[in-house]
Amino acid sequence: MLSRVAESIYWMSRQAERAENLARFIEVTLHMTLDQPEYLVDPWEPLVQVTGDNEWFKKKYGKATCQNVVQFLAFDGEYHSSMLTCLRASRENARSVREALSTEAFEQLNNFYHFVRDSSPPQLTDPTADFFDQVRDYALMWTGVLDSTMAHNTAWHFMNIGRLLERADKTSRILDVKYFNLLPRVEDVGTAVDDLQWSTLLLAISGFEAYRREHQLMDIEKIVAFFLFHRTFPRSIYSCIAGVDRSLREIESESESELPGQARQRIAALRHRLENTNVKEVIAGGMHQFIDRLQVELNAVGDSLGQDYFYATYSA
Amino acid sequence: MQKQTSGSLSQVQSAGPIPTLPDYQSDGFFDELVDQNNLARPDAEALVSLFNRLPPKELLRRQHAIEQALYRMGITFTVYSDKSGTEKIMPFDVVPRIVSAILWKHIDAGLRQRIRALNRFLCDVYNEREIIQEGIVPAELVDTAPAYLKECRGLKPFNDVWCHITGTDLVRDNSGTVYVLEDNLRCPSGVSYVLQNRHVMKRNFPQVFGASRVRPVTDYTSRLFQLLRDVAPPHVSDPTVVVLTPGVFNSAYYEHSFLAQKMGVQLVEGRDLVVESDLVYMKTTRGLQRVDVIYRRIDDAFLDPKTFRKDSVLGVAGLMDAYRAGNVTLANAPGTGIADDKVIYAFVPDMIKYYLDEEPILPNVPTYVCQKDEDREYVLAHMDELVIKAAGESGGYGILIGPQATQEERDAFAKKINEDPRNWIAQPTLQLSRAPTVVDDHLEGRHVDLRPYILCSRPDDVWVLPGGLTRVALRKGSLVVNSSQGGGSKDTWVVAEQGQAIASVHGDDTDPPEH
């Protein structure tokens, strides 16, 4: 397929996935504030930290509140990574490669974007608002439409890589910033508030029920292991990495190239490391350091895709 | 049997009164759906009956439903000046325009004849130039036309076909006569709206389709793809076809991606292509891949910065060399614009006589060429009766509608004509035919034109899509139908003759008709 098209599909997919994850962040936080009216900890500040754009936020909004964080993450047209901005960019990318998508896929993303754009911000800081729930529905339909209306060919694999890299990154951020900012000390584990935080974390990746079925009891190691290493849960980091690895293999097998590309080598190394690390080692060595390194490696995979496929130099 | 059937329905099905549209006025104009007594024309009876049976506001409701569908499908224009990306759908009117089988037969024959002559002219004017030597078309008019590309002299496109894809604008006057208003031989737009308009209309008016025996349009993209394969360089057995677009910011981008998607071919931008050793390649994730046929939707001037405009970033450096070397087909061929120059247009009836030895089936609108002294004098003396057009403009720009203009505007145009007579033509103001159109919650007559689409793969193989884009001037009394000037569109229903394939009622009729 055309390099430009592959790149646009990859970004289209990443940006829509990013928008979905922003909705997940906000939604679980809104729910949490209902269960925790006394505000033992401020739930909004960490949401800003998750973006890494704290300075930008402070300049424009000052102190983080429910209202301004929702406005910032969901609707701020000036912020380069708000839900609305991501969806607009995703849709623009989709528009530029519309011929490579199924009609249903474009229409679903088009509806998704219009739904978010046309929603009125003031009502959305009401935690009972079902807006974010609907966003999640739109996002689930979007991925479902892609998977069931498009041939799982090279275009689909680039799409899959985009969404899985983004998902792995966001799952790691949820685990990192959210949990460790809320409860930085392991001694606090086991309190009622803690239990609530655990559940919230799992809810943010739609993993609460899946976790319960396997482990019933809340347990820090098991939850961290669920986030990092679960073999089949679709938002666990390992599962995302393995999916990227599979898609890259498919792309390479079609491209008839003799040597694995840089992206393939990097993702295979990462997968290998995850397979050979256990949760005790992660916690002992410092969870934040582990996740930091993971994110750096995910970024490197993204860069390698560019080198391998998107703007390689050609010769006839 | 069913005695409780609603009164109006049984009236229609029995030999009741001939359907008429209540409260509709044709105002003395020629109307496409009703006659001067406001009675439905024979082929429009099923449609008019349906409208008369609809509950109040139902037509308006369907109009809104279709607009919603078009918005959902993303068939929109972006309003460039708006940073938040405001989009509008191409205005669409729910009332179709109906063309009778016999009128269509006439139009079809006239267009096929015209394309044959235009292709002959293009071959001639870039090679032997016999029509100029015979004194039929003045050399100075050809050589001074901006669309005449010296770089194309001596070129011989495969099969001697220059204009593979044409959109010709037709109008009807008060007598119902069909005239050719202009030929669009470069990158004619709008066929995607024809297909999408039909798609949404079938969902909203399935029952009338059957009753009206509408001919299908959905095989257009199959035919276009077949044409593009057929015109590939002769040595290529399984050609790779692409559509070349200026990119997502072009106003016709939706159409470019639509056509590529429906044909299942790559939509490329100039930056996706590269020419090496006079061969054209596209840059893919698997390396470079040969390209054999380019359906180009980029204007001539931007095609190749090496040959034409040096500042073009839309095109491909070296493309013309690859084309001259016979390694790639460009559809339409570069240089076709000379034949749709508004001054050259005036000579098309002469071309038909000269090349084909036939009488033109479809007349031109009478045209005064300001380059000719006697024509110019007439034009300057009758500016309040004429429409004056710049030869090099399109899209409704550079036009003076004399009867509606002020004296100052007419004086300004007179000055321009005297300064550069070559660039101006004039035509009498035709009263374009009208068609019932939804205005608020009722129907009013609005002026329409028609752009059929014509495919030509060999000089003797010309096919006309049964239908075309009916454009409608939505403003009351306006004669300007261009979408860039606030015009909208309607579905066009060409009625089938006995034995012809018709559009299916359910879903998409993707099967090509049998021959």
PDB file of C-alpha atoms in Angstrom, chain A residues 77-234:
ATOM      1  CA  GLY A  77      -9.820  23.034  20.746  1.00  0.00           C
ATOM      2  CA  GLU A  78      -6.518  24.775  21.490  1.00  0.00           C
ATOM      3  CA  TYR A  79      -4.993  21.832  23.318  1.00  0.00           C
ATOM      4  CA  HIS A  80      -3.231  19.516  20.895  1.00  0.00           C
ATOM      5  CA  SER A  81      -4.373  16.320  22.581  1.00  0.00           C
ATOM      6  CA  SER A  82      -7.920  16.912  23.803  1.00  0.00           C
ATOM      7  CA  MET A  83     -10.561  14.369  22.895  1.00  0.00           C
ATOM      8  CA  LEU A  84     -12.072  16.773  20.376  1.00  0.00           C
ATOM      9  CA  THR A  85      -8.715  17.674  18.819  1.00  0.00           C
ATOM     10  CA  CYS A  86      -7.712  14.019  18.581  1.00  0.00           C
ATOM     11  CA  LEU A  87     -10.992  13.051  16.956  1.00  0.00           C
ATOM     12  CA  ARG A  88     -10.789  15.926  14.490  1.00  0.00           C
ATOM     13  CA  ALA A  89      -7.268  14.899  13.535  1.00  0.00           C
ATOM     14  CA  SER A  90      -8.292  11.264  13.338  1.00  0.00           C
ATOM     15  CA  ARG A  91     -11.193  12.118  11.077  1.00  0.00           C
ATOM     16  CA  GLU A  92      -9.022  14.342   8.882  1.00  0.00           C
ATOM     17  CA  ASN A  93      -6.621  11.442   8.493  1.00  0.00           C
ATOM     18  CA  ALA A  94      -9.534   9.145   7.719  1.00  0.00           C
ATOM     19  CA  ARG A  95     -10.804  11.616   5.142  1.00  0.00           C
ATOM     20  CA  SER A  96      -7.427  11.647   3.440  1.00  0.00           C
ATOM     21  CA  VAL A  97      -7.436   7.845   3.094  1.00  0.00           C
ATOM     22  CA  ARG A  98     -11.158   7.333   2.804  1.00  0.00           C
ATOM     23  CA  GLU A  99     -10.767   5.162  -0.269  1.00  0.00           C
ATOM     24  CA  ALA A 100      -8.683   2.704   1.741  1.00  0.00           C
ATOM     25  CA  LEU A 101     -11.338   2.313   4.465  1.00  0.00           C
ATOM     26  CA  SER A 102     -14.725   0.680   4.388  1.00  0.00           C
ATOM     27  CA  THR A 103     -17.630   3.101   3.938  1.00  0.00           C
ATOM     28  CA  GLU A 104     -18.968   2.037   7.329  1.00  0.00           C
ATOM     29  CA  ALA A 105     -15.644   2.787   8.997  1.00  0.00           C
ATOM     30  CA  PHE A 106     -15.560   6.341   7.718  1.00  0.00           C
ATOM     31  CA  GLU A 107     -19.190   6.958   8.605  1.00  0.00           C
ATOM     32  CA  GLN A 108     -18.732   5.619  12.125  1.00  0.00           C
ATOM     33  CA  LEU A 109     -15.760   7.877  12.784  1.00  0.00           C
ATOM     34  CA  ASN A 110     -17.625  10.776  11.188  1.00  0.00           C
ATOM     35  CA  ASN A 111     -20.560  10.200  13.562  1.00  0.00           C
ATOM     36  CA  PHE A 112     -18.207   9.826  16.514  1.00  0.00           C
ATOM     37  CA  TYR A 113     -16.546  13.163  15.756  1.00  0.00           C
ATOM     38  CA  HIS A 114     -19.846  14.981  15.216  1.00  0.00           C
ATOM     39  CA  PHE A 115     -21.260  13.559  18.442  1.00  0.00           C
ATOM     40  CA  VAL A 116     -18.369  14.924  20.479  1.00  0.00           C
ATOM     41  CA  ARG A 117     -18.224  18.228  18.617  1.00  0.00           C
ATOM     42  CA  ASP A 118     -21.958  18.858  18.961  1.00  0.00           C
ATOM     43  CA  SER A 119     -22.154  17.979  22.656  1.00  0.00           C
ATOM     44  CA  SER A 120     -22.476  20.938  24.917  1.00  0.00           C
ATOM     45  CA  PRO A 121     -19.658  21.191  27.493  1.00  0.00           C
ATOM     46  CA  PRO A 122     -21.508  22.728  30.489  1.00  0.00           C
ATOM     47  CA  GLN A 123     -23.690  19.723  31.209  1.00  0.00           C
ATOM     48  CA  LEU A 124     -20.807  17.292  31.080  1.00  0.00           C
ATOM     49  CA  THR A 125     -19.246  17.920  34.437  1.00  0.00           C
ATOM     50  CA  ASP A 126     -22.329  16.323  35.922  1.00  0.00           C
ATOM     51  CA  PRO A 127     -21.019  12.869  36.837  1.00  0.00           C
ATOM     52  CA  THR A 128     -24.344  11.302  36.000  1.00  0.00           C
ATOM     53  CA  ALA A 129     -24.118  12.555  32.458  1.00  0.00           C
ATOM     54  CA  ASP A 130     -23.926   9.598  30.176  1.00  0.00           C
ATOM     55  CA  PHE A 131     -21.826  11.479  27.693  1.00  0.00           C
ATOM     56  CA  PHE A 132     -18.578   9.650  28.413  1.00  0.00           C
ATOM     57  CA  ASP A 133     -20.395   6.371  28.465  1.00  0.00           C
ATOM     58  CA  GLN A 134     -21.671   7.183  24.987  1.00  0.00           C
ATOM     59  CA  VAL A 135     -18.193   8.129  23.849  1.00  0.00           C
ATOM     60  CA  ARG A 136     -17.018   4.711  24.948  1.00  0.00           C
ATOM     61  CA  ASP A 137     -19.887   3.149  22.990  1.00  0.00           C
ATOM     62  CA  TYR A 138     -18.907   5.104  19.899  1.00  0.00           C
ATOM     63  CA  ALA A 139     -15.315   4.015  20.321  1.00  0.00           C
ATOM     64  CA  LEU A 140     -16.257   0.370  20.762  1.00  0.00           C
ATOM     65  CA  MET A 141     -18.442   0.524  17.677  1.00  0.00           C
ATOM     66  CA  TRP A 142     -15.641   2.147  15.735  1.00  0.00           C
ATOM     67  CA  THR A 143     -13.191  -0.626  16.529  1.00  0.00           C
ATOM     68  CA  GLY A 144     -15.885  -3.229  15.917  1.00  0.00           C
ATOM     69  CA  VAL A 145     -16.747  -1.740  12.540  1.00  0.00           C
ATOM     70  CA  LEU A 146     -13.083  -1.693  11.542  1.00  0.00           C
ATOM     71  CA  ASP A 147     -12.580  -5.298  12.540  1.00  0.00           C
ATOM     72  CA  SER A 148     -15.709  -6.623  10.915  1.00  0.00           C
ATOM     73  CA  THR A 149     -15.944  -4.572   7.711  1.00  0.00           C
ATOM     74  CA  MET A 150     -12.324  -4.387   6.569  1.00  0.00           C
ATOM     75  CA  ALA A 151     -10.178  -7.144   5.186  1.00  0.00           C
ATOM     76  CA  HIS A 152      -7.424  -7.872   7.674  1.00  0.00           C
ATOM     77  CA  ASN A 153      -4.783  -6.874   5.169  1.00  0.00           C
ATOM     78  CA  THR A 154      -1.820  -4.518   5.373  1.00  0.00           C
ATOM     79  CA  ALA A 155      -4.045  -1.483   5.893  1.00  0.00           C
ATOM     80  CA  TRP A 156      -5.815  -3.169   8.786  1.00  0.00           C
ATOM     81  CA  HIS A 157      -2.521  -4.200  10.350  1.00  0.00           C
ATOM     82  CA  PHE A 158      -1.211  -0.633  10.310  1.00  0.00           C
ATOM     83  CA  MET A 159      -4.487   0.411  11.883  1.00  0.00           C
ATOM     84  CA  ASN A 160      -4.113  -2.308  14.487  1.00  0.00           C
ATOM     85  CA  ILE A 161      -0.555  -1.279  15.299  1.00  0.00           C
ATOM     86  CA  GLY A 162      -1.655   2.335  15.793  1.00  0.00           C
ATOM     87  CA  ARG A 163      -4.398   1.475  18.222  1.00  0.00           C
ATOM     88  CA  LEU A 164      -2.375  -1.096  20.166  1.00  0.00           C
ATOM     89  CA  LEU A 165       0.697   1.114  20.618  1.00  0.00           C
ATOM     90  CA  GLU A 166      -1.543   3.909  21.828  1.00  0.00           C
ATOM     91  CA  ARG A 167      -3.459   1.577  24.108  1.00  0.00           C
ATOM     92  CA  ALA A 168      -0.311   0.115  25.646  1.00  0.00           C
ATOM     93  CA  ASP A 169       0.968   3.620  26.305  1.00  0.00           C
ATOM     94  CA  LYS A 170      -2.290   4.734  27.932  1.00  0.00           C
ATOM     95  CA  THR A 171      -2.681   1.596  30.028  1.00  0.00           C
ATOM     96  CA  SER A 172       0.803   2.169  31.350  1.00  0.00           C
ATOM     97  CA  ARG A 173      -0.019   5.796  32.146  1.00  0.00           C
ATOM     98  CA  ILE A 174      -3.156   4.847  34.005  1.00  0.00           C
ATOM     99  CA  LEU A 175      -1.163   2.448  36.122  1.00  0.00           C
ATOM    100  CA  ASP A 176       1.705   4.835  36.638  1.00  0.00           C
ATOM    101  CA  VAL A 177       0.339   8.275  37.256  1.00  0.00           C
ATOM    102  CA  LYS A 178      -3.065   7.451  38.563  1.00  0.00           C
ATOM    103  CA  TYR A 179      -2.222   4.773  41.046  1.00  0.00           C
ATOM    104  CA  PHE A 180       1.073   6.124  42.288  1.00  0.00           C
ATOM    105  CA  ASN A 181      -0.103   9.693  42.583  1.00  0.00           C
ATOM    106  CA  LEU A 182      -3.153   8.670  44.485  1.00  0.00           C
ATOM    107  CA  LEU A 183      -1.484   6.269  46.844  1.00  0.00           C
ATOM    108  CA  PRO A 184       2.227   6.712  46.720  1.00  0.00           C
ATOM    109  CA  ARG A 185       3.040   4.547  49.725  1.00  0.00           C
ATOM    110  CA  VAL A 186       2.673   0.799  49.714  1.00  0.00           C
ATOM    111  CA  GLU A 187       1.778   0.971  53.447  1.00  0.00           C
ATOM    112  CA  ASP A 188      -1.612   2.443  52.565  1.00  0.00           C
ATOM    113  CA  VAL A 189      -2.602  -0.718  50.807  1.00  0.00           C
ATOM    114  CA  GLY A 190      -5.588  -2.467  52.325  1.00  0.00           C
ATOM    115  CA  THR A 191      -7.709   0.495  53.425  1.00  0.00           C
ATOM    116  CA  ALA A 192     -11.280   0.994  52.180  1.00  0.00           C
ATOM    117  CA  VAL A 193     -10.200   3.909  50.037  1.00  0.00           C
ATOM    118  CA  ASP A 194      -7.499   1.792  48.564  1.00  0.00           C
ATOM    119  CA  ASP A 195      -9.957  -0.868  47.527  1.00  0.00           C
ATOM    120  CA  LEU A 196     -11.965   1.778  45.754  1.00  0.00           C
ATOM    121  CA  GLN A 197      -8.873   3.008  43.928  1.00  0.00           C
ATOM    122  CA  TRP A 198      -8.007  -0.464  42.782  1.00  0.00           C
ATOM    123  CA  SER A 199     -11.464  -0.957  41.373  1.00  0.00           C
ATOM    124  CA  THR A 200     -11.314   2.391  39.659  1.00  0.00           C
ATOM    125  CA  LEU A 201      -8.031   1.532  38.054  1.00  0.00           C
ATOM    126  CA  LEU A 202      -9.406  -1.694  36.704  1.00  0.00           C
ATOM    127  CA  LEU A 203     -12.596   0.011  35.530  1.00  0.00           C
ATOM    128  CA  ALA A 204     -10.523   2.470  33.540  1.00  0.00           C
ATOM    129  CA  ILE A 205      -9.327  -0.357  31.317  1.00  0.00           C
ATOM    130  CA  SER A 206     -12.661  -2.213  31.401  1.00  0.00           C
ATOM    131  CA  GLY A 207     -10.810  -4.893  33.328  1.00  0.00           C
ATOM    132  CA  PHE A 208     -12.728  -5.015  36.612  1.00  0.00           C
ATOM    133  CA  GLU A 209     -14.944  -7.936  35.732  1.00  0.00           C
ATOM    134  CA  ALA A 210     -12.205  -9.890  34.032  1.00  0.00           C
ATOM    135  CA  TYR A 211      -9.986  -9.449  37.067  1.00  0.00           C
ATOM    136  CA  ARG A 212     -12.714 -10.483  39.493  1.00  0.00           C
ATOM    137  CA  ARG A 213     -13.407 -13.646  37.578  1.00  0.00           C
ATOM    138  CA  GLU A 214      -9.786 -14.693  37.898  1.00  0.00           C
ATOM    139  CA  HIS A 215      -8.807 -13.443  41.322  1.00  0.00           C
ATOM    140  CA  GLN A 216     -11.866 -12.240  43.253  1.00  0.00           C
ATOM    141  CA  LEU A 217      -9.714 -10.513  45.931  1.00  0.00           C
ATOM    142  CA  MET A 218      -8.006  -7.198  45.346  1.00  0.00           C
ATOM    143  CA  ASP A 219      -4.267  -7.664  45.553  1.00  0.00           C
ATOM    144  CA  ILE A 220      -1.616  -5.205  44.489  1.00  0.00           C
ATOM    145  CA  GLU A 221       0.665  -7.702  42.791  1.00  0.00           C
ATOM    146  CA  LYS A 222      -2.138  -9.417  40.996  1.00  0.00           C
ATOM    147  CA  ILE A 223      -3.557  -6.139  39.758  1.00  0.00           C
ATOM    148  CA  VAL A 224      -0.211  -4.877  38.539  1.00  0.00           C
ATOM    149  CA  ALA A 225       0.384  -8.219  36.873  1.00  0.00           C
ATOM    150  CA  PHE A 226      -3.042  -7.974  35.270  1.00  0.00           C
ATOM    151  CA  PHE A 227      -2.159  -4.569  33.830  1.00  0.00           C
ATOM    152  CA  LEU A 228       1.285  -5.535  32.640  1.00  0.00           C
ATOM    153  CA  PHE A 229       1.341  -9.193  31.773  1.00  0.00           C
ATOM    154  CA  HIS A 230      -2.126 -10.595  31.186  1.00  0.00           C
ATOM    155  CA  ARG A 231      -1.866 -12.872  28.181  1.00  0.00           C
ATOM    156  CA  THR A 232      -5.334 -12.346  26.673  1.00  0.00           C
ATOM    157  CA  PHE A 233      -7.044  -9.313  28.176  1.00  0.00           C
ATOM    158  CA  PRO A 234      -7.152  -6.832  25.257  1.00  0.00           C
TER     159      PRO A 234
END
